[in-house]
N, CA, C and O atoms as a DFTB+ gen file, in Angstrom:
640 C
 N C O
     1  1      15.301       2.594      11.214
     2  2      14.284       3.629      11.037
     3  2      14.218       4.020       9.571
     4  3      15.214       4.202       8.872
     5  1      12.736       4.152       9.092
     6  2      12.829       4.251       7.777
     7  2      12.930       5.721       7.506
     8  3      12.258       6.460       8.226
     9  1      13.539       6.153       6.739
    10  2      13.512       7.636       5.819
    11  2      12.273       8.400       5.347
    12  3      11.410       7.730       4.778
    13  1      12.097       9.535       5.485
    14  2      10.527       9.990       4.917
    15  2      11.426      11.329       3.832
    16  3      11.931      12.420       4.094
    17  1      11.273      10.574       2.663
    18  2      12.197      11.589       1.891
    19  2      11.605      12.492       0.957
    20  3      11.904      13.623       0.574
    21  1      10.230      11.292       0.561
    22  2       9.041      12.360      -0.241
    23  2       8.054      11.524      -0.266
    24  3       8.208      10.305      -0.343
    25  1       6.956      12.106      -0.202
    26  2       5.602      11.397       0.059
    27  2       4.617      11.041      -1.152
    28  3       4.358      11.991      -1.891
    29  1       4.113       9.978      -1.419
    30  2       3.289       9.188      -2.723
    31  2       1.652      10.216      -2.851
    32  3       0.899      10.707      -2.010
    33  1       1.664      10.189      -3.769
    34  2       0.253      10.682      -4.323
    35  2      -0.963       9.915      -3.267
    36  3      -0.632       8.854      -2.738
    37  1      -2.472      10.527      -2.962
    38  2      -3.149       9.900      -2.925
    39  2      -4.230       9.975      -3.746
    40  3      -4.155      10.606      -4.800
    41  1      -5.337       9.354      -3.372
    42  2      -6.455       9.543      -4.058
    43  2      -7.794      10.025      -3.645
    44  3      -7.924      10.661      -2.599
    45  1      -8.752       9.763      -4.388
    46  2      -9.750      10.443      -3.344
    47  2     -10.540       9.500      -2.864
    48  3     -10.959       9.638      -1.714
    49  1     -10.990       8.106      -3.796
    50  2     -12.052       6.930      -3.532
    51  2     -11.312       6.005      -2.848
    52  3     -11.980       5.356      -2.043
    53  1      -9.801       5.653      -2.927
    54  2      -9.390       4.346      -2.823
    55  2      -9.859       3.925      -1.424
    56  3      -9.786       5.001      -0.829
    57  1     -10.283       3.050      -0.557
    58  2     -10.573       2.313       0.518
    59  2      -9.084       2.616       1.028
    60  3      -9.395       3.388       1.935
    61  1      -7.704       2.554       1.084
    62  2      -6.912       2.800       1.272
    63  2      -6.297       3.857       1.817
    64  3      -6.117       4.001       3.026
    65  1      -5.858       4.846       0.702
    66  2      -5.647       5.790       0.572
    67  2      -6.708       7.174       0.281
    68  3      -6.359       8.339       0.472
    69  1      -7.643       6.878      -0.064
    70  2      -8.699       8.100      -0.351
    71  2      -9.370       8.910       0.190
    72  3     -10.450       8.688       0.737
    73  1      -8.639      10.268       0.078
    74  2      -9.229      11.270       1.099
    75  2     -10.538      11.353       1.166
    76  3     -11.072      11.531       2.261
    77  1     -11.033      11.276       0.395
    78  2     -12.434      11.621       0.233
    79  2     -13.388      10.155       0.658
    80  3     -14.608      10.316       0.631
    81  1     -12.927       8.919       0.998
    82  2     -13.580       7.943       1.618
    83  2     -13.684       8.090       3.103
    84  3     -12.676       8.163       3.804
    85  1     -15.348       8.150       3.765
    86  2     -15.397       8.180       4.770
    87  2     -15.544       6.855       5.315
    88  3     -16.457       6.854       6.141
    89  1     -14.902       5.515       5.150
    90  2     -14.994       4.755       5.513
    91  2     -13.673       4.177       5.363
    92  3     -13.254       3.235       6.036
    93  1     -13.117       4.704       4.568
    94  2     -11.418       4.254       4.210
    95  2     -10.208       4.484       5.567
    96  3     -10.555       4.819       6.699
    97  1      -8.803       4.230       5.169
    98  2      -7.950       3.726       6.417
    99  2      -7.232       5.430       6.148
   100  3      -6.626       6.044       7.026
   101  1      -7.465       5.904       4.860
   102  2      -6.501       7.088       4.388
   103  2      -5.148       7.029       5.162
   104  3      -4.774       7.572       6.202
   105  1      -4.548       6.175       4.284
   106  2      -3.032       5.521       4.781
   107  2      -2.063       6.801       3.886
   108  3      -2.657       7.490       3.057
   109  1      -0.913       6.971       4.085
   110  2       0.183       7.716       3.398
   111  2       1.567       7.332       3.531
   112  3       2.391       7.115       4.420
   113  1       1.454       7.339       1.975
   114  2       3.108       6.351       2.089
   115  2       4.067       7.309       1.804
   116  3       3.910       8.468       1.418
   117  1       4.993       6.742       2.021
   118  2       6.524       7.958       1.782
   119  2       7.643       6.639       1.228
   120  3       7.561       5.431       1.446
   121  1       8.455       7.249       0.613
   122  2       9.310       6.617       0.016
   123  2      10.596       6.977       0.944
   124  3      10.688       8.024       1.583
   125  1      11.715       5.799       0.915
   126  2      12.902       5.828       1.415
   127  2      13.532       5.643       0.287
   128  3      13.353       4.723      -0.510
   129  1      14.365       6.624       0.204
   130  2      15.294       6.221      -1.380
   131  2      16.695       5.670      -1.095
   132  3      17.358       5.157      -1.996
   133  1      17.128       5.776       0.124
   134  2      18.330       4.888       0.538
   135  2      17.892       3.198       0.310
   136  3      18.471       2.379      -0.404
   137  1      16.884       3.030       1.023
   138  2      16.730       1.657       1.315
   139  2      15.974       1.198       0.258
   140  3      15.712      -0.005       0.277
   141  1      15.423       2.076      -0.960
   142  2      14.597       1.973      -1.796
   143  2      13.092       0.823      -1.683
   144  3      12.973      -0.204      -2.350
   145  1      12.061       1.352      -0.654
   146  2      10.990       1.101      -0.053
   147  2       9.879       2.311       0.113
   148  3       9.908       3.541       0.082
   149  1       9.031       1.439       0.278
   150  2       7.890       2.628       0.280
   151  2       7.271       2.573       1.589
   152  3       7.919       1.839       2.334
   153  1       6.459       2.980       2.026
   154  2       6.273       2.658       3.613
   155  2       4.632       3.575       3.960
   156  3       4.211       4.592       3.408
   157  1       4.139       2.933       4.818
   158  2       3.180       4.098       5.838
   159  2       3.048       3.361       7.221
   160  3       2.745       2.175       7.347
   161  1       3.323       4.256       8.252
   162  2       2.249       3.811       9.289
   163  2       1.012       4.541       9.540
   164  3       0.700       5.696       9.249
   165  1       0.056       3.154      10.448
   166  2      -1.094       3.604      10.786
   167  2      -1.405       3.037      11.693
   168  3      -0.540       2.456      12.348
   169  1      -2.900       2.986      12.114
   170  2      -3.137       2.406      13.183
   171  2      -4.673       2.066      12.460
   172  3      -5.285       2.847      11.732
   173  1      -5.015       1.009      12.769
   174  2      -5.821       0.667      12.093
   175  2      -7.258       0.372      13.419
   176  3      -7.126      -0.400      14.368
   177  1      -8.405       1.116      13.165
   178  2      -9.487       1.013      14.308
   179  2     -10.382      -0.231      14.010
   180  3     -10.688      -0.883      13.012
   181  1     -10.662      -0.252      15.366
   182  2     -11.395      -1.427      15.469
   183  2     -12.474      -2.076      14.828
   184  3     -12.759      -3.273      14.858
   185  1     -13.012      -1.190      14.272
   186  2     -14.464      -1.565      13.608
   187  2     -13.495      -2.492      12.230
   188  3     -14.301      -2.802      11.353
   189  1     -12.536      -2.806      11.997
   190  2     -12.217      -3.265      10.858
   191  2     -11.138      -5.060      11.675
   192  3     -10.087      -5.651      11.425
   193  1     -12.283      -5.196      12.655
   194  2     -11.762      -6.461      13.354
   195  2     -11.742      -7.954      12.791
   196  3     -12.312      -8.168      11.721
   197  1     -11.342      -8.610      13.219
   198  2     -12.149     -10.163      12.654
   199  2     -12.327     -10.641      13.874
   200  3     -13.537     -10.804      14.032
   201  1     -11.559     -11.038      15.089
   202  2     -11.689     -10.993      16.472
   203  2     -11.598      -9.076      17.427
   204  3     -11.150      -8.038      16.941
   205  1     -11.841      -9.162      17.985
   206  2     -11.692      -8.258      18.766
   207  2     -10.010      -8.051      18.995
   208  3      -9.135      -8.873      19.264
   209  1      -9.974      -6.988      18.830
   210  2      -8.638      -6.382      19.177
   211  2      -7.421      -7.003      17.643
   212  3      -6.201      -6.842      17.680
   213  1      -7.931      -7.464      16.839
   214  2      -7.194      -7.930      15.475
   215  2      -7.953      -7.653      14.464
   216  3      -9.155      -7.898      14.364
   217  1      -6.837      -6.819      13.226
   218  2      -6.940      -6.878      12.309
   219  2      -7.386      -7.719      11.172
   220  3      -6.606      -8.542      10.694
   221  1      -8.662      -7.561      10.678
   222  2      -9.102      -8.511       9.620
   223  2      -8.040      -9.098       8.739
   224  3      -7.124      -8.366       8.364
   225  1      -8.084     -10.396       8.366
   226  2      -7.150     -10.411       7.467
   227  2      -7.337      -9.947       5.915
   228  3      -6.439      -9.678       5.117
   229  1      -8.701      -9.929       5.709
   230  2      -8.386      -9.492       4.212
   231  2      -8.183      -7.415       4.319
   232  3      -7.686      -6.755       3.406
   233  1      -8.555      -6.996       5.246
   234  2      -7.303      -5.794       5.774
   235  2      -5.954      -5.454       5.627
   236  3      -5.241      -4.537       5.218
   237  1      -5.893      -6.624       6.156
   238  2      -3.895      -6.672       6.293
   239  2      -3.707      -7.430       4.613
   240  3      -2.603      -7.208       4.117
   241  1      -4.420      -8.050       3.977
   242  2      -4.376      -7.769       2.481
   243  2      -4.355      -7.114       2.112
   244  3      -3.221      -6.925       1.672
   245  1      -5.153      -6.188       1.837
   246  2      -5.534      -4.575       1.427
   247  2      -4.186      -4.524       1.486
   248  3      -3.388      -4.973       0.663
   249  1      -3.910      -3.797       2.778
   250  2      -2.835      -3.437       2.935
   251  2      -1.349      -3.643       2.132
   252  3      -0.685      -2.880       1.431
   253  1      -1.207      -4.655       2.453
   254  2      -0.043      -5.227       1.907
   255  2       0.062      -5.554       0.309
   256  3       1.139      -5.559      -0.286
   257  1      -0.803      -5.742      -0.116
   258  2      -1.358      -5.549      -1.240
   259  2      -1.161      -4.209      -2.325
   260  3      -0.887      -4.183      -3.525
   261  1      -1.442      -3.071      -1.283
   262  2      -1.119      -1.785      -2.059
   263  2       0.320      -1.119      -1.576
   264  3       0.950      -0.265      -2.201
   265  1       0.688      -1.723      -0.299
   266  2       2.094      -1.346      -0.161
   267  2       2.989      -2.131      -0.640
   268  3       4.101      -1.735      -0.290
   269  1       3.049      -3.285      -1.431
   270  2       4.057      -3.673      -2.040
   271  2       4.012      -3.079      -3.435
   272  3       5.155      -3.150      -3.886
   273  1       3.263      -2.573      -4.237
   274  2       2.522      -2.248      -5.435
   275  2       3.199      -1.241      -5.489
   276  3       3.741      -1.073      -6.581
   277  1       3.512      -0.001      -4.245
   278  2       3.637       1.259      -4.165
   279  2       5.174       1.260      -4.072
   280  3       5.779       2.330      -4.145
   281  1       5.589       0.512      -3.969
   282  2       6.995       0.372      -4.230
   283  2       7.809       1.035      -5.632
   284  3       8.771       1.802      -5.596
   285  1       7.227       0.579      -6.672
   286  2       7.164       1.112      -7.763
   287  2       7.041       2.281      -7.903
   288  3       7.797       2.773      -8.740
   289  1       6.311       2.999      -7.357
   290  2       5.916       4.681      -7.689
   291  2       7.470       5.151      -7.073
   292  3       7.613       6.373      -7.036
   293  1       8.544       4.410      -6.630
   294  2       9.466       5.430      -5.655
   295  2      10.338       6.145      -7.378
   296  3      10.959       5.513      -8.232
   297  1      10.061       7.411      -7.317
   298  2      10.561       8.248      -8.598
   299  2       9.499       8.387      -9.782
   300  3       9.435       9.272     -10.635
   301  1       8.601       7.155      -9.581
   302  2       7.243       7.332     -10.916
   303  2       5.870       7.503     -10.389
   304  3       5.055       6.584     -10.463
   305  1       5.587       8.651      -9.858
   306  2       4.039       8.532      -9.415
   307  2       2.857       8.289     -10.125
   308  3       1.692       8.475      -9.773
   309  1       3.548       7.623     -11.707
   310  2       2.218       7.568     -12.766
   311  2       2.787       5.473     -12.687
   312  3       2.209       4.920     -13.623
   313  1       3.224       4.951     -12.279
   314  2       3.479       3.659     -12.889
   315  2       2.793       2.695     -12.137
   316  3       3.264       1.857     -11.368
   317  1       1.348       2.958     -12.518
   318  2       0.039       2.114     -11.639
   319  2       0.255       1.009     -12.258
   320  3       0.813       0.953     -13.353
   321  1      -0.110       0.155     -11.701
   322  2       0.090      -1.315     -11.841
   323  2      -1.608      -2.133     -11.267
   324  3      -2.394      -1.565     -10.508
   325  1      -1.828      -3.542     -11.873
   326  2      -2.590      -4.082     -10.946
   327  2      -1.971      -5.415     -10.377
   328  3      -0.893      -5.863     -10.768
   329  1      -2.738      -5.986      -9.441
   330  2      -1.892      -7.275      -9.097
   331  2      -2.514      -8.727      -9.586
   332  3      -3.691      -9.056      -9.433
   333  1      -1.433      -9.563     -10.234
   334  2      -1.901     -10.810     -10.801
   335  2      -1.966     -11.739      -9.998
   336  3      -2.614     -12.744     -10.290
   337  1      -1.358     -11.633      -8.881
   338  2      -1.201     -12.701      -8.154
   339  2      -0.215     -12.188      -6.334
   340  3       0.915     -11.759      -6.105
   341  1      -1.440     -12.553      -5.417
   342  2      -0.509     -12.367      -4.437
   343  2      -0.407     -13.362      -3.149
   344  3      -1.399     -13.401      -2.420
   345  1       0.259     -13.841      -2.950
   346  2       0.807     -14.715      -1.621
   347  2       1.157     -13.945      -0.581
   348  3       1.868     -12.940      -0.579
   349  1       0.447     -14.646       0.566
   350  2       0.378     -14.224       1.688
   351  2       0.651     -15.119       2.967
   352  3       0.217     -16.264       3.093
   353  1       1.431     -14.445       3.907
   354  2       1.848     -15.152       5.072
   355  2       1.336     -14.708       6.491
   356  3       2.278     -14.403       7.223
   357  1       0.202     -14.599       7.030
   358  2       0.323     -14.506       8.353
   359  2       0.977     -14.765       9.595
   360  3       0.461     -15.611      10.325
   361  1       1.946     -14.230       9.941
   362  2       2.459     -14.932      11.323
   363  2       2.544     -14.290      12.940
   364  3       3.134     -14.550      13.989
   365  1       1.403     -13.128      12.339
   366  2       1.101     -13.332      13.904
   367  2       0.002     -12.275      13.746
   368  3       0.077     -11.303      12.995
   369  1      -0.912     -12.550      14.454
   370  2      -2.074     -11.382      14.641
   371  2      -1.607      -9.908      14.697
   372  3      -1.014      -9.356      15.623
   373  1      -1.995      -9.393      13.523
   374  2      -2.151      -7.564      13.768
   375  2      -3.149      -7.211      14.348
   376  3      -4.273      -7.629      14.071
   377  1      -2.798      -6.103      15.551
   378  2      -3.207      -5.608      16.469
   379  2      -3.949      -4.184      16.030
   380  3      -3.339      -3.215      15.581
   381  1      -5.610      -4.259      16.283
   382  2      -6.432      -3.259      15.831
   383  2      -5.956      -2.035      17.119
   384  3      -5.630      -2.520      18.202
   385  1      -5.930      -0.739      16.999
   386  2      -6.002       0.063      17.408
   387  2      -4.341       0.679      18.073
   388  3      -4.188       1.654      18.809
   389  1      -3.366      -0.156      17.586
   390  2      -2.057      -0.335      17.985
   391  2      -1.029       0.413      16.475
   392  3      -1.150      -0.031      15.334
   393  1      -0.187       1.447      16.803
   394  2       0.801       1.433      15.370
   395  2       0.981       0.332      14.830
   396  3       1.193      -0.725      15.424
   397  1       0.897       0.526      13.433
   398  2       1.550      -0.487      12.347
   399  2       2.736       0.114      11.490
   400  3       2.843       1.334      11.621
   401  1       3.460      -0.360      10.817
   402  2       4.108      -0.076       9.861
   403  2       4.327      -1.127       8.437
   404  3       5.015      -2.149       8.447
   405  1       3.737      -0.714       7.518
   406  2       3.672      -1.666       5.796
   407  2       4.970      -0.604       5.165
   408  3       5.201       0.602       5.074
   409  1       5.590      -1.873       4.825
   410  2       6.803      -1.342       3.998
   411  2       6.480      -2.441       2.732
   412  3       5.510      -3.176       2.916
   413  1       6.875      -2.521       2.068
   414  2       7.108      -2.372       0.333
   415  2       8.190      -2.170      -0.270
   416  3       8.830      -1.179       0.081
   417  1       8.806      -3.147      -1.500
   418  2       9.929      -3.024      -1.998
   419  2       9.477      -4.310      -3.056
   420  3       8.678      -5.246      -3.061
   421  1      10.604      -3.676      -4.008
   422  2      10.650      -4.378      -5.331
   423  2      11.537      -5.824      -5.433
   424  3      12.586      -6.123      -4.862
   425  1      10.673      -6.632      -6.420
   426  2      12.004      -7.568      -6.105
   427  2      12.747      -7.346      -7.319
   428  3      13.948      -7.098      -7.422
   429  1      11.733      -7.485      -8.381
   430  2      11.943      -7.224      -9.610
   431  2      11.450      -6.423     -10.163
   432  3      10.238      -6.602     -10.289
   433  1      11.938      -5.311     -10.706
   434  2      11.349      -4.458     -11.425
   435  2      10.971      -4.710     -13.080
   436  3      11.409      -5.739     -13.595
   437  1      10.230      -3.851     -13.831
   438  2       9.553      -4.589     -15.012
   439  2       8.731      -2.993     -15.056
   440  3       8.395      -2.297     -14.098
   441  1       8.558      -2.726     -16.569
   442  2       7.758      -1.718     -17.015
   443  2       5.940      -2.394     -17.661
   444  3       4.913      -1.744     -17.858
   445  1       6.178      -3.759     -17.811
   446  2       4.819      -4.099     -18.343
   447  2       4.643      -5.557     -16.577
   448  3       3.565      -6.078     -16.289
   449  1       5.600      -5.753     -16.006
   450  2       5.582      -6.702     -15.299
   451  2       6.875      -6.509     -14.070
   452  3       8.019      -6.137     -14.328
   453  1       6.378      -6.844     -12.792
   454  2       7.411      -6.988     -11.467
   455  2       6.832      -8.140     -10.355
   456  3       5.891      -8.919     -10.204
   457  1       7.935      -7.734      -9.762
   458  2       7.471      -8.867      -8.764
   459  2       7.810      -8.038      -6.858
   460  3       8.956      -7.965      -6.414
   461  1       6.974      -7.699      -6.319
   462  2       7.107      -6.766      -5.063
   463  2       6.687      -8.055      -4.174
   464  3       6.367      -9.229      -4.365
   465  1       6.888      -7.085      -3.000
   466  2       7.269      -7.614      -1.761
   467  2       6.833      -6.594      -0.452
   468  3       6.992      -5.374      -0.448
   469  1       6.314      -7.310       0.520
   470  2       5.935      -6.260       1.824
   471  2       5.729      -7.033       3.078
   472  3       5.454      -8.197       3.368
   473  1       5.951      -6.021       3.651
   474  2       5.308      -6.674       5.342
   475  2       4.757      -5.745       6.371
   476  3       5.031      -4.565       6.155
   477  1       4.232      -5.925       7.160
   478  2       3.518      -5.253       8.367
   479  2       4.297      -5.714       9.373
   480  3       4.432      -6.928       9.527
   481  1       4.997      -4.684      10.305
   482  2       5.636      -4.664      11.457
   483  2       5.097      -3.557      12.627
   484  3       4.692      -2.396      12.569
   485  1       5.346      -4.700      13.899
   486  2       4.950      -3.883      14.659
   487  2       5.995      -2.868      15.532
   488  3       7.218      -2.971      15.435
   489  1       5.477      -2.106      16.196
   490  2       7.051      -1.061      16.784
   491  2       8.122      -2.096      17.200
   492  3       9.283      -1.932      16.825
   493  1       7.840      -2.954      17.817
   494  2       9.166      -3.515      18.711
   495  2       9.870      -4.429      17.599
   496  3      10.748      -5.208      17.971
   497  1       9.367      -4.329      15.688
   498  2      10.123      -4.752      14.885
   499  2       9.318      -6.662      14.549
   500  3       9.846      -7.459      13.774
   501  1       8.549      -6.839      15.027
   502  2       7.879      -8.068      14.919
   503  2       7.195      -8.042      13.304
   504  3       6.630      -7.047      12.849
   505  1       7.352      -9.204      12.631
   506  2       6.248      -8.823      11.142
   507  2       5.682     -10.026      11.625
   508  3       6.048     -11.049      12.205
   509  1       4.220      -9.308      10.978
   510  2       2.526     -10.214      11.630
   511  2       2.242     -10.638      10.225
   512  3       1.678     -11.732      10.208
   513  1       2.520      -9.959       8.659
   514  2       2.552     -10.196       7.615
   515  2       3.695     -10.133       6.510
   516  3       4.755      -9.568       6.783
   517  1       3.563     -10.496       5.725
   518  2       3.950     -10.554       4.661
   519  2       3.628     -10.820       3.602
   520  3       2.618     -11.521       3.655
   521  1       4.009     -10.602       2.420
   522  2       3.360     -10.695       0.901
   523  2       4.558     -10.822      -0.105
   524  3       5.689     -10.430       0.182
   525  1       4.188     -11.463      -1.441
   526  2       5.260     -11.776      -2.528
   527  2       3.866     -11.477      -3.459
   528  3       2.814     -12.105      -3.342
   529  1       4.099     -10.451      -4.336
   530  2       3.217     -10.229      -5.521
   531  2       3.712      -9.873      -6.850
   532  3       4.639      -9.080      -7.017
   533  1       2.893     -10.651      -8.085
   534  2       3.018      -9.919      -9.177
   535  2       1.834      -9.296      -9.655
   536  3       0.660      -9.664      -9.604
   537  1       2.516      -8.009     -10.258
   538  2       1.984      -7.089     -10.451
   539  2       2.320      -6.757     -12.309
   540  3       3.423      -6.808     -12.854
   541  1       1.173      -6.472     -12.866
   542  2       0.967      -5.972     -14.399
   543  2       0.691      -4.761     -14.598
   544  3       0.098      -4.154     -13.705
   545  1       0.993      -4.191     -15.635
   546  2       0.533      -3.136     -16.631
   547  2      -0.751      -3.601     -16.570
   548  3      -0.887      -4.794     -16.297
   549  1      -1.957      -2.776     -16.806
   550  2      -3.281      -3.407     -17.256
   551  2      -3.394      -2.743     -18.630
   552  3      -3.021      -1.659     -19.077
   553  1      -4.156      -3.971     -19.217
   554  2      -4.167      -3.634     -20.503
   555  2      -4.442      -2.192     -21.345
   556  3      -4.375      -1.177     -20.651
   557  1      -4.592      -2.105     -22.054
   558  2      -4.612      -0.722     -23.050
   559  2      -6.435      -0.337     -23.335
   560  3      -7.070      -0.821     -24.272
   561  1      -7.058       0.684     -22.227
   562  2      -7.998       0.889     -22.069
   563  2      -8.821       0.501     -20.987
   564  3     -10.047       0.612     -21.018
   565  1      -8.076      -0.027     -19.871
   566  2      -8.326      -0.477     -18.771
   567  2      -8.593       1.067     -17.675
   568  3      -9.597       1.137     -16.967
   569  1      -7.740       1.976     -17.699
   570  2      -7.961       3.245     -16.743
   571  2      -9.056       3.906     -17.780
   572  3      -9.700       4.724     -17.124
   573  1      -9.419       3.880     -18.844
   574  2     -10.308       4.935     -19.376
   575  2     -11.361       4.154     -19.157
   576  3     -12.394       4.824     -19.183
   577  1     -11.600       2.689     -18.890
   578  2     -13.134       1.885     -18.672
   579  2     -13.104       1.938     -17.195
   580  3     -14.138       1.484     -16.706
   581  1     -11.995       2.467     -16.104
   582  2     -12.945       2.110     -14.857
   583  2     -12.656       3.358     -14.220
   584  3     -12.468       3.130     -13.025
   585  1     -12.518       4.762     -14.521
   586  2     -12.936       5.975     -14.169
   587  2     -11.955       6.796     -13.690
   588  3     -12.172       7.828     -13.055
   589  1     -10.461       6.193     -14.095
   590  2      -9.875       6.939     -13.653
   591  2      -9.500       8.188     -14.302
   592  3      -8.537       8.750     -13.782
   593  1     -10.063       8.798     -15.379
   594  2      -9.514       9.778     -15.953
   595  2     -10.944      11.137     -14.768
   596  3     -11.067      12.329     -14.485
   597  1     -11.421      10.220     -14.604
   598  2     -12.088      11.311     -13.323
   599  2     -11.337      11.340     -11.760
   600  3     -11.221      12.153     -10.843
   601  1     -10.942      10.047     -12.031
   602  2     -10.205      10.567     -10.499
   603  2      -8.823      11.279     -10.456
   604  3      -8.158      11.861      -9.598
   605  1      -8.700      10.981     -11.720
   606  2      -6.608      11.747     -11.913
   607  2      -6.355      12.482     -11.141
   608  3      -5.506      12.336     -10.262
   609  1      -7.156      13.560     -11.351
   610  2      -6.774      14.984     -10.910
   611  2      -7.100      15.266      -9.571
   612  3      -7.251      16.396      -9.107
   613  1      -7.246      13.755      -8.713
   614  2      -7.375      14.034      -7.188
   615  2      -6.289      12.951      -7.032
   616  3      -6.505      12.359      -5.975
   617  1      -5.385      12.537      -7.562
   618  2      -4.643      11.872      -7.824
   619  2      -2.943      12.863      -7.433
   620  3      -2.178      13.319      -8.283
   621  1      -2.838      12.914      -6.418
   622  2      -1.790      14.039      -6.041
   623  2      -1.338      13.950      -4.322
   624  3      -1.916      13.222      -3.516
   625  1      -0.459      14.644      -4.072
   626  2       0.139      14.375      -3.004
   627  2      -0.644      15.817      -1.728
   628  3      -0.760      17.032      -1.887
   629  1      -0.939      15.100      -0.806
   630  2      -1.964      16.067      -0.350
   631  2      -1.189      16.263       1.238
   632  3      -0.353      15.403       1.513
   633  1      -1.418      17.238       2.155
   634  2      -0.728      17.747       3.192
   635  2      -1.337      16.774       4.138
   636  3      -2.489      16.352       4.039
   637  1      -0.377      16.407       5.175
   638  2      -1.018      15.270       6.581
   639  2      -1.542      16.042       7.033
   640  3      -2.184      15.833       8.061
């Protein structure tokens, strides 16, 4: 069982995480600092199918995608990163409308460069995904050209 020891910032636009998206999954991660992982469950609804009753896969990208990423924030809620490259494993259909759980963890840590790691499990402990990503610093003027100095300040840890 994972630890809920303190909970990650969200945002307001992200498809993800963003309160303020009415079309988004508004996922919330929490950090385990024993096991040093980041984590959320959810349940993900149907309208975001590829078959009926399963999770799209570029979904369970998304996903895994920003929960291995979020790994990093465990102690730095400013150390945004983007991803250069991510590999992906399907091995078994995620189930739309069913708990999930995306955990996240570092393999390598790096202040301009890392290398994370995640998976999607279901309650009885089954992983349907997995991911191996690297992740960058983006260059110097990259958050002031794509708007985040407007979203900062919704950029915070908000009550479930």
């Amino acid at each position: 069982m994972l630890e809920k020891n303190s909970k990650q910032p969200n945002s307001r636009s992200c498809f993800l995480c963003g309160r303020g998206n009415s079309i988004g999954l508004k996922m919330s991660w929490y950090n385990d600092e024993k096991t040093q992982k980041a984590w959320s469950e959810l349940v993900v609804p149907e309208q975001f199918n590829s078959y009926p009753g399963v999770v799209h896969g570029g979904v369970v990208a998304a996903i895994l995608d920003e929960t291995s990423g979020r790994a990093l924030l465990l102690g730095n809620d400013d150390q945004l990163m983007v991803t250069a490259h991510l590999e992906l494993k399907y091995r078994h259909p995620t189930p739309t409308n069913q708990p999930i759980t995306a955990v996240g963890w570092i393999i390598k840590g790096g202040k301009k460069r890392a290398r994370v790691a995640g998976e999607i499990r279901l309650a009885d402990g089954t992983v349907t995904a997995e991911c191996r990503a690297t992740i960058l610093k983006p260059p110097a003027g990259f958050f002031e050209s794509h708007g985040w100095q407007e979203e900062k300040p919704y950029w915070k840890v908000y009550d479930d």
